[in-house]
Short mmCIF file of C-alpha atoms in Angstrom, two decimals:
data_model
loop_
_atom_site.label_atom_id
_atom_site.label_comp_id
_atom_site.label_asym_id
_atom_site.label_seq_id
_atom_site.Cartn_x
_atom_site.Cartn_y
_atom_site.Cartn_z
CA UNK A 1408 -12.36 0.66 18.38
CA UNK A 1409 -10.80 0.13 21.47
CA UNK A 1410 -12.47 -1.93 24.69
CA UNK A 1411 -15.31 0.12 26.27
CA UNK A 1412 -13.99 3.17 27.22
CA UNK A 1413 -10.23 2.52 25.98
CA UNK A 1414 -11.82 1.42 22.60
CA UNK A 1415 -10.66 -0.93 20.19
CA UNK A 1416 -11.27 0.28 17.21
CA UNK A 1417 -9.02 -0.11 13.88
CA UNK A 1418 -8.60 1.55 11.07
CA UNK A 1419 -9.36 2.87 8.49
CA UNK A 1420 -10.30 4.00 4.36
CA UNK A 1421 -10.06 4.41 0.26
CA UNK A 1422 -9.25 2.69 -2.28
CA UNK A 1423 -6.55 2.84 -4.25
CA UNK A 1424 -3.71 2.45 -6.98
CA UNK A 1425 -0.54 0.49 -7.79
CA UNK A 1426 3.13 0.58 -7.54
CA UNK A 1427 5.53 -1.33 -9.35
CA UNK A 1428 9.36 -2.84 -9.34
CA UNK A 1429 11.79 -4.14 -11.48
CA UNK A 1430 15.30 -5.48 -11.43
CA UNK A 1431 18.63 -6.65 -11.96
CA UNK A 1432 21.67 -7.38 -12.98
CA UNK A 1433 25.47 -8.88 -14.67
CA UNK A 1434 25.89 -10.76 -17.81
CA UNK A 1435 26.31 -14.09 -15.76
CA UNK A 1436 24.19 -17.26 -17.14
CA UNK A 1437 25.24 -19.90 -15.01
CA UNK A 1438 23.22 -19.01 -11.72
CA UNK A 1439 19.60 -18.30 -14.38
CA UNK A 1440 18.97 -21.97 -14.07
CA UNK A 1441 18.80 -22.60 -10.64
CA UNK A 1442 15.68 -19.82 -10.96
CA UNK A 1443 13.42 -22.20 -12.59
CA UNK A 1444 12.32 -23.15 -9.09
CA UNK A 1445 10.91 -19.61 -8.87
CA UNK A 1446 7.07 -18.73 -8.42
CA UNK A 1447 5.66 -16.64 -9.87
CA UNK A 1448 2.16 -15.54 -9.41
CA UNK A 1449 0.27 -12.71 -10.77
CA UNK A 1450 -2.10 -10.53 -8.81
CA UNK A 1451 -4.38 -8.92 -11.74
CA UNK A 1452 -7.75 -7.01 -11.27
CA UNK A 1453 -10.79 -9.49 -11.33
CA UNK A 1454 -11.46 -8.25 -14.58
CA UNK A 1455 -8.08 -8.60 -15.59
CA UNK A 1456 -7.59 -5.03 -16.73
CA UNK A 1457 -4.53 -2.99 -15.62
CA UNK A 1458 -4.97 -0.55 -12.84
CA UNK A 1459 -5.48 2.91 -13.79
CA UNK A 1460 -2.64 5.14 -11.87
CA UNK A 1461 -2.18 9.17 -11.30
CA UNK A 1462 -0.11 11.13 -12.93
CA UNK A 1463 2.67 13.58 -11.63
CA UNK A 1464 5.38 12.08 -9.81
CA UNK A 1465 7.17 15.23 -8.03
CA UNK A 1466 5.55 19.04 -7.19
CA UNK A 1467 7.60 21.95 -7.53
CA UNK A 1468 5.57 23.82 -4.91
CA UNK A 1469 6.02 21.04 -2.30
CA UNK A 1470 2.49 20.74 -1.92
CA UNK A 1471 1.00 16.95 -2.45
CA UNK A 1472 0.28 15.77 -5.84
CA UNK A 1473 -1.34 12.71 -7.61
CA UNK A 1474 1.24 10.31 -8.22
CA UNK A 1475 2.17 7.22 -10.41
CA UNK A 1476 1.71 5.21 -7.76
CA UNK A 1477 -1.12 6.46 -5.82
CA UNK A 1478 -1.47 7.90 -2.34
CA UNK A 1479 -0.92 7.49 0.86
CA UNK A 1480 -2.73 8.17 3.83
CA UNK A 1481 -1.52 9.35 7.53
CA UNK A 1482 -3.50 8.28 10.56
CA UNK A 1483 -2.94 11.44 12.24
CA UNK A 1484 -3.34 10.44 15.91
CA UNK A 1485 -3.04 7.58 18.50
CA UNK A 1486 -4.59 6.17 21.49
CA UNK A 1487 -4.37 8.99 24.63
CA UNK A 1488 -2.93 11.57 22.27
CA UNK A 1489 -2.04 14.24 24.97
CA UNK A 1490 -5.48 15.95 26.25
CA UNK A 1491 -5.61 19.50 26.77
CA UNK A 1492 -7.45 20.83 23.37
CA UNK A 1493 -4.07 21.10 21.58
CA UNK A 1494 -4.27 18.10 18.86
CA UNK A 1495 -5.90 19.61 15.94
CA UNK A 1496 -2.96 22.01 16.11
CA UNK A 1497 -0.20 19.75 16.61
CA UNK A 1498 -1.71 17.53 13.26
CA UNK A 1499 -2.15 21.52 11.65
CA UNK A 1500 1.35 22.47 12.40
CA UNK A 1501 2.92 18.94 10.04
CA UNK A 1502 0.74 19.25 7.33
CA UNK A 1503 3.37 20.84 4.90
CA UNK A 1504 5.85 19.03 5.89
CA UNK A 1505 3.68 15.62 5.52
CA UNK A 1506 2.57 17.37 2.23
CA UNK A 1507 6.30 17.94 0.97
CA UNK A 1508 6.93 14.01 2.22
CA UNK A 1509 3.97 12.54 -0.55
CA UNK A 1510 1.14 11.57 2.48
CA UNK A 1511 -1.95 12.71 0.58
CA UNK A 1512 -4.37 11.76 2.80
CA UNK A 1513 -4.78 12.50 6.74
CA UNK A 1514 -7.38 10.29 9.25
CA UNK A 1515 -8.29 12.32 11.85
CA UNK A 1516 -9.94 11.04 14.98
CA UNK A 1517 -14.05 11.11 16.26
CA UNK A 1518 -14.27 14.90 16.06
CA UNK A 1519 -17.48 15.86 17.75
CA UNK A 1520 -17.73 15.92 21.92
CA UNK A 1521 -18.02 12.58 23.33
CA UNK A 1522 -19.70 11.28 26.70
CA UNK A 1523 -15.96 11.99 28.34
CA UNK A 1524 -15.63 15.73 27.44
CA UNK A 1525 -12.38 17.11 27.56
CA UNK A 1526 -10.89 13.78 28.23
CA UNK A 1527 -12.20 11.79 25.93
CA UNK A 1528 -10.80 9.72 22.58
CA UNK A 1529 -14.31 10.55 20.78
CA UNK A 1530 -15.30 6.40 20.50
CA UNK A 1531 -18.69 7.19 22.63
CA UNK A 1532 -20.36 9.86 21.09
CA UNK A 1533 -23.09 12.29 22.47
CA UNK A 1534 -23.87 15.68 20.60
CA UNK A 1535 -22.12 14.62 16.63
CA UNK A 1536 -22.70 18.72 15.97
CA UNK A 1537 -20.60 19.93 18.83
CA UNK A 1538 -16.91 20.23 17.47
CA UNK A 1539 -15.86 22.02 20.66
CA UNK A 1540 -18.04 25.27 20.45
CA UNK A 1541 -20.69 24.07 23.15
CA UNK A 1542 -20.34 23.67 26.86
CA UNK A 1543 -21.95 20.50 27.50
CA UNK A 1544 -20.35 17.24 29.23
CA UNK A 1545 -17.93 18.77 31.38
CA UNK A 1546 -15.87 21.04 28.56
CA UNK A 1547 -16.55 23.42 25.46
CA UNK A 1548 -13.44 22.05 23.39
CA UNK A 1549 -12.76 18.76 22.40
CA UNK A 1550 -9.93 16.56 23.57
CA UNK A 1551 -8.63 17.98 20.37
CA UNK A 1552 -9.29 21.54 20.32
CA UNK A 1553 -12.06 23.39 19.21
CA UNK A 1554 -14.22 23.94 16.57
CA UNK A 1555 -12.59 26.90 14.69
CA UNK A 1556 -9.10 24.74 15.58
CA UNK A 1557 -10.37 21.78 13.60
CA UNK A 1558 -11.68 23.96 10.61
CA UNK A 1559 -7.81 25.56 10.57
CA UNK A 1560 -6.96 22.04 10.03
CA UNK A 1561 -9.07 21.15 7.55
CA UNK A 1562 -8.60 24.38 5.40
CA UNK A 1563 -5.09 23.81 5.63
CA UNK A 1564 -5.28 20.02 4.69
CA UNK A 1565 -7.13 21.32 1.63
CA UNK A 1566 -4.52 23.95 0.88
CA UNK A 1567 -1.57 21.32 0.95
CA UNK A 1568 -3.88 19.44 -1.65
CA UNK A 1569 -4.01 16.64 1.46
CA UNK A 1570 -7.39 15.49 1.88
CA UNK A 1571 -9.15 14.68 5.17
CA UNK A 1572 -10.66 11.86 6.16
CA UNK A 1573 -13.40 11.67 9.35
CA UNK A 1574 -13.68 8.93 12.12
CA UNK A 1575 -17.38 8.04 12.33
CA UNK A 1576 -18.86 6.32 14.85
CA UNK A 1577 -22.82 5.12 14.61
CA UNK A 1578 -22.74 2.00 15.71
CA UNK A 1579 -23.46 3.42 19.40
CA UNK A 1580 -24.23 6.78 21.91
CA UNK A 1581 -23.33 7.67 24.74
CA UNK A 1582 -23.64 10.33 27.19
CA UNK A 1583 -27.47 10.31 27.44
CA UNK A 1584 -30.05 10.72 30.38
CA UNK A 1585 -32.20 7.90 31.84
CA UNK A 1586 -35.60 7.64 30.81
CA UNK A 1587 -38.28 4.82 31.54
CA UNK A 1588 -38.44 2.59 28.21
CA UNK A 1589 -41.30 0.73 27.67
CA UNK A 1590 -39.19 -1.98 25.56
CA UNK A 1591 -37.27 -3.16 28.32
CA UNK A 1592 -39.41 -2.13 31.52
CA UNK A 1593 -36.62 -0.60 32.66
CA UNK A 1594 -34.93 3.13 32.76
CA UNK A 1595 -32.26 3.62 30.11
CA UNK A 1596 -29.81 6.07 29.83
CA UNK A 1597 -31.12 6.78 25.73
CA UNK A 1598 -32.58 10.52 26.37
CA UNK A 1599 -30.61 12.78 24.00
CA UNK A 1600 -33.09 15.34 23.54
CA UNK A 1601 -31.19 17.84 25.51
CA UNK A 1602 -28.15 17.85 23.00
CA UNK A 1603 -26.50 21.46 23.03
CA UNK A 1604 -26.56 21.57 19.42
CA UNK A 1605 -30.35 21.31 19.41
CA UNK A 1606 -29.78 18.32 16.20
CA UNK A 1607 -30.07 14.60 15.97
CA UNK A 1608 -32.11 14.58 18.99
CA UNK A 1609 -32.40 11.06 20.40
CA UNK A 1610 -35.18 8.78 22.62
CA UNK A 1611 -35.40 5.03 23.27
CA UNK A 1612 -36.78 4.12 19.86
CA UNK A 1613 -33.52 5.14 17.94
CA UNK A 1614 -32.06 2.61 20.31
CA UNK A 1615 -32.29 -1.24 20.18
CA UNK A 1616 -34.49 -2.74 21.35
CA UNK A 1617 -36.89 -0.85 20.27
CA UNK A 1618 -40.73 -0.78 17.94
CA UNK A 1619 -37.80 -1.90 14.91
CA UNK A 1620 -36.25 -5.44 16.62
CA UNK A 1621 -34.57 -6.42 19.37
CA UNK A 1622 -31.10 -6.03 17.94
CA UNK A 1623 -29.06 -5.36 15.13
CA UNK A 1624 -25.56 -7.10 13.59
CA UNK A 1625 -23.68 -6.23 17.16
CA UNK A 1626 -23.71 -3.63 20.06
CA UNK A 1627 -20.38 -2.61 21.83
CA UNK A 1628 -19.14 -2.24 25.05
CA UNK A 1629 -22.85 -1.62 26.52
CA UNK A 1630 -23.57 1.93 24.75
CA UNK A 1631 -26.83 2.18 23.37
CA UNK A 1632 -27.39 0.54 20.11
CA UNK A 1633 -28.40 3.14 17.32
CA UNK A 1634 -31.00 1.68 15.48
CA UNK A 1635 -30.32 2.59 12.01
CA UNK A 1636 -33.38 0.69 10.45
CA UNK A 1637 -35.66 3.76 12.28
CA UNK A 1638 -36.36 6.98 9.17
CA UNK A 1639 -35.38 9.10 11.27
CA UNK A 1640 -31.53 7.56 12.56
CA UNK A 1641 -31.26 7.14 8.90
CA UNK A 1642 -32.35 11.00 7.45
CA UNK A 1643 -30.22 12.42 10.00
CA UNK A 1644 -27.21 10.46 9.66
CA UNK A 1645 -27.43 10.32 5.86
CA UNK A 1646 -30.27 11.51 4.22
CA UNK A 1647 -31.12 15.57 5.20
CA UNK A 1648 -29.08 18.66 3.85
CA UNK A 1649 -28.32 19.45 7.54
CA UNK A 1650 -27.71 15.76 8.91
CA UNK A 1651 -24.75 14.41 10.26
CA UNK A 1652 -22.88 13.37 6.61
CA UNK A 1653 -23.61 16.02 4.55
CA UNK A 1654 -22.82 18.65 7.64
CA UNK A 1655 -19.55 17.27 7.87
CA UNK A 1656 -18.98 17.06 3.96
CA UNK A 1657 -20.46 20.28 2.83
CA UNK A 1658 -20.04 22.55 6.07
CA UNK A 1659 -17.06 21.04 7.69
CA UNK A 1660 -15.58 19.76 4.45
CA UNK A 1661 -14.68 16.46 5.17
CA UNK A 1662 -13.30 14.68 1.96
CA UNK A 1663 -13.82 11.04 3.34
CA UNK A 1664 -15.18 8.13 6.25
CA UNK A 1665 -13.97 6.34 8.43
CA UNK A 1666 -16.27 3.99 9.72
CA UNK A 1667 -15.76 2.57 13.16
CA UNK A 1668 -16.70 -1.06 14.28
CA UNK A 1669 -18.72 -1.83 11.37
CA UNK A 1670 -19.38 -5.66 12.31
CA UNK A 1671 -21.63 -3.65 14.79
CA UNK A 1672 -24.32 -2.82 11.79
CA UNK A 1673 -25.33 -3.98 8.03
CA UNK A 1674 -22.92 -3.62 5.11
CA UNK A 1675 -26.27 -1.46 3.68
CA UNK A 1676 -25.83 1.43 6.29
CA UNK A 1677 -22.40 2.45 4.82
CA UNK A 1678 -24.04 1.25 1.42
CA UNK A 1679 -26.91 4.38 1.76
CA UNK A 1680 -24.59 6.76 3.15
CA UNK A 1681 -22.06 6.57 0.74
CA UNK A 1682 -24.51 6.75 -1.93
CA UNK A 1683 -26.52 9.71 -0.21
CA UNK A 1684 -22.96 11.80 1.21
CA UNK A 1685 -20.52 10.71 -1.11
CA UNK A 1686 -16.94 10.93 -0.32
CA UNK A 1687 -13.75 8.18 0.18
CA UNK A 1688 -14.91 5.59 2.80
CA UNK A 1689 -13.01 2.45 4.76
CA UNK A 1690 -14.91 0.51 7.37
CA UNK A 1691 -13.12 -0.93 10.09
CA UNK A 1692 -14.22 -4.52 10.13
CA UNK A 1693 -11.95 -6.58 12.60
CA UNK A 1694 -11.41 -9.51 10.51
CA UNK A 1695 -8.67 -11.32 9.12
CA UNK A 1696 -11.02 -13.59 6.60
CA UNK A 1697 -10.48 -12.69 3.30
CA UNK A 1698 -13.64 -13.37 2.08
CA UNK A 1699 -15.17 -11.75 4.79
CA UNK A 1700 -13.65 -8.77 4.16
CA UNK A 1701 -14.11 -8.32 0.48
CA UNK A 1702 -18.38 -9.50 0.69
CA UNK A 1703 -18.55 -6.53 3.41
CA UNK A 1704 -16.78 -4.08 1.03
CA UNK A 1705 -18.84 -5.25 -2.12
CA UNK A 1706 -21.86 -4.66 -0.32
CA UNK A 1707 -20.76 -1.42 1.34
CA UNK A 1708 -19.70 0.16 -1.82
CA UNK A 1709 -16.36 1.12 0.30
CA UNK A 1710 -12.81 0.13 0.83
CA UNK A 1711 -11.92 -2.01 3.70
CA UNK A 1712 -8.72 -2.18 6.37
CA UNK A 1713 -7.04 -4.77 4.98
CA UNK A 1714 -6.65 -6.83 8.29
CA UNK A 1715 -5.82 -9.89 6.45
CA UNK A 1716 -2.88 -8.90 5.12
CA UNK A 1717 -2.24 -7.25 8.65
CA UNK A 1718 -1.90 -10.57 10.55
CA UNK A 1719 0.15 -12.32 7.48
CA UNK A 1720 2.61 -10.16 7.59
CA UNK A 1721 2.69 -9.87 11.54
CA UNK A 1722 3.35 -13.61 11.14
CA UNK A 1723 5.34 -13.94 8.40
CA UNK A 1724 8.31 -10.88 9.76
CA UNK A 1725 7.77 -11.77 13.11
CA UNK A 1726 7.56 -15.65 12.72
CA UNK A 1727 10.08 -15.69 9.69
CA UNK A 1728 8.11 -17.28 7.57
CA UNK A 1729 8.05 -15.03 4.12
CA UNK A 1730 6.13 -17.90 2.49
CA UNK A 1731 2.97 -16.31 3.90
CA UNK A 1732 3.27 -13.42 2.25
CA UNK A 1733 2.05 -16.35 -0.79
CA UNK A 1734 -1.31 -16.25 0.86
CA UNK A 1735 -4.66 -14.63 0.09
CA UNK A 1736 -4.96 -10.87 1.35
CA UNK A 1737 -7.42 -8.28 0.67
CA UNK A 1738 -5.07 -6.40 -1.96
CA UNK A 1739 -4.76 -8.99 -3.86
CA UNK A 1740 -8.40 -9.83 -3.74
CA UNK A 1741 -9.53 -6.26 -4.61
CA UNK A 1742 -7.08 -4.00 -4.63
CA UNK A 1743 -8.92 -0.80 -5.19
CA UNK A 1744 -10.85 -1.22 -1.82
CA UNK A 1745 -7.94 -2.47 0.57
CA UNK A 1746 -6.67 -0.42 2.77
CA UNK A 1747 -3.37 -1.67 4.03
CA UNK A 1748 -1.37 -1.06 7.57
CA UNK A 1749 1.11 -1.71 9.64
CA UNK A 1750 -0.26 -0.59 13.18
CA UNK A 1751 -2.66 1.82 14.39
CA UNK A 1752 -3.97 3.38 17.24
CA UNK A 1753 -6.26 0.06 18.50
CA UNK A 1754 -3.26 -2.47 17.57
CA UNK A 1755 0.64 -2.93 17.47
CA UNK A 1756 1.61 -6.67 16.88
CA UNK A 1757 4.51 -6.58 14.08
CA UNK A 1758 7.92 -5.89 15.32
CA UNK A 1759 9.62 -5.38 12.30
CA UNK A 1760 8.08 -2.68 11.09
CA UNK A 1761 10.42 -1.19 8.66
CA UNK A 1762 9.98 -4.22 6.65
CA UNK A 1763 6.28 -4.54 6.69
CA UNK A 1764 6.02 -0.79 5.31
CA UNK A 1765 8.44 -1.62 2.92
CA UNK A 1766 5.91 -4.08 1.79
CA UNK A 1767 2.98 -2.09 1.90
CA UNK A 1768 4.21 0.89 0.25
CA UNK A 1769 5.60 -1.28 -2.47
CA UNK A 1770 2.14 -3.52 -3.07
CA UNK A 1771 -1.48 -2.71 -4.05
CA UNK A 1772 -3.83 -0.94 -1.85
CA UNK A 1773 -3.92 2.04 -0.28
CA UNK A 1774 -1.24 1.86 2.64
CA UNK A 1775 -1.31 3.91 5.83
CA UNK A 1776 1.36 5.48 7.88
CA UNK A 1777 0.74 5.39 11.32
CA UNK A 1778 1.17 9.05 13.32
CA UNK A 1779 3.74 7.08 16.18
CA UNK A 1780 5.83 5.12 13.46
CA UNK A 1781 6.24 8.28 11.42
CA UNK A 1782 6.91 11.27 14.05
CA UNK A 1783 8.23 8.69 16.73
CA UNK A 1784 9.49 5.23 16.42
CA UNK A 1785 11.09 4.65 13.23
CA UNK A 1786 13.40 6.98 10.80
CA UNK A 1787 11.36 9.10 9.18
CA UNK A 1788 14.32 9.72 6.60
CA UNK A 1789 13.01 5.39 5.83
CA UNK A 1790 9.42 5.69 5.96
CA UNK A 1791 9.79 9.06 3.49
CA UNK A 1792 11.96 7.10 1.27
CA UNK A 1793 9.15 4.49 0.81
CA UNK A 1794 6.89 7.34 0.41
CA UNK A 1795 8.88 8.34 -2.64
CA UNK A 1796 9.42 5.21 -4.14
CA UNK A 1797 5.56 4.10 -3.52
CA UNK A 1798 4.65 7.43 -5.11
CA UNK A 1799 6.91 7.22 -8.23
CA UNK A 1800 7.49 4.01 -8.95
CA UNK A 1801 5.31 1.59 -7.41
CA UNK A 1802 2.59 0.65 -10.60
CA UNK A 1803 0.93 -2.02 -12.06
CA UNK A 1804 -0.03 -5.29 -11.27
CA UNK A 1805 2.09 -7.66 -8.85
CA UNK A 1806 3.61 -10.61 -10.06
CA UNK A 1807 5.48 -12.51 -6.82
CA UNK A 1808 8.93 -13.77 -8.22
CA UNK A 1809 10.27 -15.89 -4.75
CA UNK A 1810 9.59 -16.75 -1.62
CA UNK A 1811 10.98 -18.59 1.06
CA UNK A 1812 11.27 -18.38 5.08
CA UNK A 1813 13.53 -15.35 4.73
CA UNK A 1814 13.33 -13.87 1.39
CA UNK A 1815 10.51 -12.34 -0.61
CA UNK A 1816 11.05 -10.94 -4.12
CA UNK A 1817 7.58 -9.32 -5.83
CA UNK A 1818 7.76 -7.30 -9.18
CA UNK A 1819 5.21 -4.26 -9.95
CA UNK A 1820 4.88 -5.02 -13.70
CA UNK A 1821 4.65 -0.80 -14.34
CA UNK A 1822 1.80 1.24 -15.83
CA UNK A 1823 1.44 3.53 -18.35
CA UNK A 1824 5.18 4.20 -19.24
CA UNK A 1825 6.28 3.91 -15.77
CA UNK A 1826 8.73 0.93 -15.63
CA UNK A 1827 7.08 -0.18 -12.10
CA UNK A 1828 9.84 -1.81 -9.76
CA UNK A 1829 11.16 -5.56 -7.95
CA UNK A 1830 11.27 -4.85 -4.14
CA UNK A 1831 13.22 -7.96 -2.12
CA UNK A 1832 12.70 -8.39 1.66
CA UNK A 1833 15.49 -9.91 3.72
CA UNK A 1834 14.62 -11.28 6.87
CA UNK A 1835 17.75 -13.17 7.65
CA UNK A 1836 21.19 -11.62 9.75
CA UNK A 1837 22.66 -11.95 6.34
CA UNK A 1838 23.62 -10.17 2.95
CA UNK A 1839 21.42 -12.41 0.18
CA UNK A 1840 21.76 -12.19 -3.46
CA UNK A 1841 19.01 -13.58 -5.95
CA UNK A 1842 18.83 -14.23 -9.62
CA UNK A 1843 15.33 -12.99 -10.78
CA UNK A 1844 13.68 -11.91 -13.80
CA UNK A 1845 12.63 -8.24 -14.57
CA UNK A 1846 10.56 -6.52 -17.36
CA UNK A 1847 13.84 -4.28 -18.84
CA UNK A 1848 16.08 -5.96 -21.47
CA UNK A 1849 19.87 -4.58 -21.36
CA UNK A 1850 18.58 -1.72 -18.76
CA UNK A 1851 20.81 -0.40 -16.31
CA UNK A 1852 18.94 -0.52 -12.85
CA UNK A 1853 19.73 0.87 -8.92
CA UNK A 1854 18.12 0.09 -5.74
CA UNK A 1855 16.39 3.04 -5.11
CA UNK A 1856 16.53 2.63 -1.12
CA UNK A 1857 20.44 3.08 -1.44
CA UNK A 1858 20.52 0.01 0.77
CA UNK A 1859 22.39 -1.35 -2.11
CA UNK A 1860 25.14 0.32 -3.97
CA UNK A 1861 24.94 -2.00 -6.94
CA UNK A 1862 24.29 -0.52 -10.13
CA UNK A 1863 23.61 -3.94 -12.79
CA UNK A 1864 22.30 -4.10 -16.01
CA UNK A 1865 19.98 -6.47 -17.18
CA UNK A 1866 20.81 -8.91 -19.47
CA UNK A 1867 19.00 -9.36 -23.52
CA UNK A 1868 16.60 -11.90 -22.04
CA UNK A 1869 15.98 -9.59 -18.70
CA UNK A 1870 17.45 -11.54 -16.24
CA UNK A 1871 20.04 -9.69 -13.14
CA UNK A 1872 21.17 -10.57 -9.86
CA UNK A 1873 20.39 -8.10 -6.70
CA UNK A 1874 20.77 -7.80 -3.36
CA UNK A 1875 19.55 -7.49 -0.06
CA UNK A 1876 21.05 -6.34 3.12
CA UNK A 1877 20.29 -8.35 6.63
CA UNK A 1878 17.08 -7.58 8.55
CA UNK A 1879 16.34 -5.35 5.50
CA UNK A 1880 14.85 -4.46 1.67
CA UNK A 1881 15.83 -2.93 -1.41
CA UNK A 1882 13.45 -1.50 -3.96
CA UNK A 1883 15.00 -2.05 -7.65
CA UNK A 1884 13.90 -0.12 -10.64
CA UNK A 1885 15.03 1.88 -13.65
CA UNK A 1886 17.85 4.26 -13.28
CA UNK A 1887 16.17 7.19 -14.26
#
C-alpha cells in the first residue's frame, strides 16, 4: 500500500519450492582444517521432510515450464506506471519474452476503476466490476487500459503457461457519495449504490462503524472501512457465483491473490476466501517479525511477503554485515508460504541489489522480480541468469556453510536427483577464496554465473575451494 492516495502497499503471493548448490574444488588438504570453524545450519521443513520440487528444467517451445527449482514470479508494474490506458499492453507485449526468461508467475496491479479514474494506481477502490468498460469516475478505461486489454493479457499469460496473479484490495472504498449515517450522526461519503456495474452495491452498514462494531483490525488512510463481519460484504466478496472472487477467477481467470494491507482485517477473511475462491494467495502484511508473519499465514491458509528477510538482507548488503543473513526469516520458518523480494513498487531500501537477488533466487521461497529491476535498473542478462540457475538447480533444503561480515556461503542439499548447488556472496572490494564442504565426492564442478572461470573437482571426502569475485556471487554446482 502506499500513503493515502500515493499508497504504501507491499507485496505480494504463493508459496513455493527449493533450489539447491554445491561446490568445490583441488586436491589440497592443508587449508580443510582451518574450516572446522564453519557453521553450519540446516533449514529443514517443520516436519522435517524434503521439499517436493517440479519437474522439467528447460522448454523447447520457449514457453514457461515447471522447474526443479520452482517458480518465479514478476511484479509486473510500479508506482505511477505511465497513465494513459496503455499498461496492460506494455505487461502483454513481454510476456514471451518473460516466458522464454523462466518468470512463471506475473502480479498485476488493482484492476478494477478506482475513486481516481483514469489517473489512478487502483489502491482506493469504487466499482470492483468495472475493468475499464464503464464510464463512471471521470474515465471508461483504467489507468491500465481497458477491459478487453486486460483479458488480452490474461489469455496471453495463460498461453505462455505464466499464471496471473490479482491485487486485491478490501480492506477499504472509496469513491462513494455522502449519505446521513445514523452510527456516527454525521454524513459519510459510504453510498455506493450507484456503482455502474449495478454489483456489490454498498451503504453505511458495510462500513465501520456500523450495527457489527465500531472497528475492525485497522482502517487506512481515512477510506471507509469495509466491514467484512456483515453476510453480505462477505457473500459478495467470497461467497456468490457472481461475487467479486469467483468473477475474477472463473470469468476473468485470475490464477491467484494478492492481498493488500492485510494488518487492516482478520487473518480469517483471507482464511474464507481462499477456502470459498481458491487460487495462489500472498497477503501483504508490513512486518518484519518473524513470528508475526508466519501466525498470520497459518491462520490465513496463504503465503506471506517475506518482509523479514527483506530488512535482513537490506541490512546485512547495505550495512556489511553477512552474519545476519544467520538470523530467523520467513523462508526458513515456512518456506512454502514465503514470498521473498528485493523491492517493490511501495519500497526500495537495498542498494545492492544484484546480490540480494542472488540470494533470493538461490534460497527457499518463492522470490519476486521486481518490473523496474528487471526492464530498467539492473542487467537483465544477471537477473535471467539467476532465473536459470534458481529454475534448474536451486533444490532442497538449505544448509548455511559460513558467514562472516563479508562472506556468505549456503548449500541447497538437491532434490530428487538434482545435485542442488553452494552459492557464495562477496561483499568485500576483493577476490575471496573459501574451503567448504559440498555433497559430490571426486565431482568436477563450475560456477554457473561464469563469474568464476574455475573448473575444481571435489576431493574423496567432498571438500573444494571456490571463489568469489568483489562486490559479487558465484553459484557452484555440478558440471552438467
Amino acid at each position: 500500500m502506499k500513503k493515502p492516495i500515493v499508497k504504501i502497499y507491499l507485496l505480494a503471493a504463493i508459496t513455493i519450492f527449493l533450489y539447491s548448490c554445491s561446490q568445490n574444488e583441488t586436491n589440497e588438504t592443508d587449508l580443510k582444517a582451518s574450516s572446522q570453524q564453519f557453521e553450519i545450519i540446516n533449514v529443514t521443513h517443520h516436519d522435517g521432510k524434503p521439499f517436493s520440487t517440479g519437474t522439467s528444467s528447460s522448454s523447447l517451445t520457449g514457453k514457461y515450464v515447471d522447474n526443479p527449482g520452482g517458480g518465479v514470479m514478476m511484479q509486473a508494474f510500479y508506482w505511477d506506471v505511465p497513465a494513459g490506458g496503455n499498461w496492460w499492453n506494455t505487461v502483454n507485449s513481454k510476456l514471451t519474452a518473460w516466458s522464454n526468461a523462466g518468470i512463471g508467475s506475473i502480479w498485476l496491479p488493482p484492476a478494477s476503476k478506482a475513486q481516481n479514474g483514469a489517473f489512478s494506481m487502483g489502491y482506493d477502490p469504487t466499482d470492483y466490476f468495472d475493468f475499464g468498460d464503464y464510464n463512471q469516475n471521470g474515465s471508461v478505461e483504467t489507468r491500465f487500459g481497458s477491459k478487453t486489454e486486460l483479458v488480452s493479457l490474461i489469455t496471453n499469460a495463460h498461453t505462455e503457461n505464466m499464471k496471473v496473479y490479482a491485487d486485491i484490495v478490501i480492506n477499504h472504498n472509496s469513491g462513494g457519495q455522502s449519505e446521513a449515517n445514523p452510527f456516527t450522526g454525521t454524513n459519510t461519503w459510504t453510498d455506493f449504490s450507484g456503482i455502474a456495474s449495478g454489483k456489490f452495491k454498498r451503504s453505511y452498514n458495510d462500513f465501520y462503524k456500523n450495527s457489527y462494531g465500531n472497528n475492525d483490525e485497522g482502517a487506512f488512510g481515512g477510506f471507509p472501512d469495509l466491514c467484512h463481519a456483515n453476510p453480505y460484504v462477505q457473500d459478495w466478496l467470497w461467497g456468490r457465483a457472481d461475487g467479486v472472487g469467483k468473477y475474477y477467477k472463473n470469468t476473468m481467470k485470475f490464477d491467484g491473490w494478492r492481498f493488500d494491507y492485510v494488518k487492516g482485517f482478520g487473518a480469517w477473511v483471507v482464511n474464507a476466501w481462499n477456502a470459498n475462491v481458491g487460487g495462489f494467495s500472498v497477503g501483504e502484511l508490513w512486518d518484519s517479525n518473524v513470528n508475526v508473519l508466519n501466525d498470520w499465514a497459518n491462520n490465513a491458509n496463504s503465503s506471506v511477503f517475506d518482509f523479514a528477510c527483506y530488512y535482513k538482507m537490506n541490512d546485512a548488503f547495505d550495512g556489511n554485515n553477512l552474519a545476519l543473513l544467520n538470523d530467523d526469516m520467513m523462508w526458513k520458518r515456512n518456506p512454502y508460504k514465503a514470498v521473498t523480494f528485493v523491492t517493490n513498487h511501495d519500497t526500495d531500501e537495498i542498494s545492492n541489489k544484484l546480490l540480494a537477488y542472488s540470494y533470493i533466487l538461490t534460497h527457499e521461497g518463492y522470490p519476486t522480480i521486481f518490473y523496474r529491476d528487471y526492464e530498467e535498473w539492473l542487467d537483465k542478462n544477471k537477473l535471467n541468469n539467476l532465473i536459470w540457475i534458481h529454475n534448474n538447480k536451486a533444490t532442497g533444503t538449505t544448509s548455511i556453510l559460513y558467514s562472516d561480515d563479508d562472506e556468505y556461503v549456503a548449500r541447497r542439499n538437491g532434490y530428487n536427483g538434482n545435485p542442488g548447488l553452494v552459492v557464495y556472496i562477496n561483499n568485500s572490494n576483493t577476490w575471496q577464496e573459501r574451503w567448504i564442504q559440498t555433497n559430490w565426492a571426486n565431482t568436477q564442478i563450475k560456477d554457473f554465473t561464469g563469474n568464476s572461470t574455475w573448473v575444481p573437482t571435489t576431493q574423496a571426502d567432498k571438500w573444494v575451494k571456490i571463489q568469489c569475485p568483489p562486490k559479487g556471487y558465484s553459484v557452484w554446482s555440478v558440471n552438467q
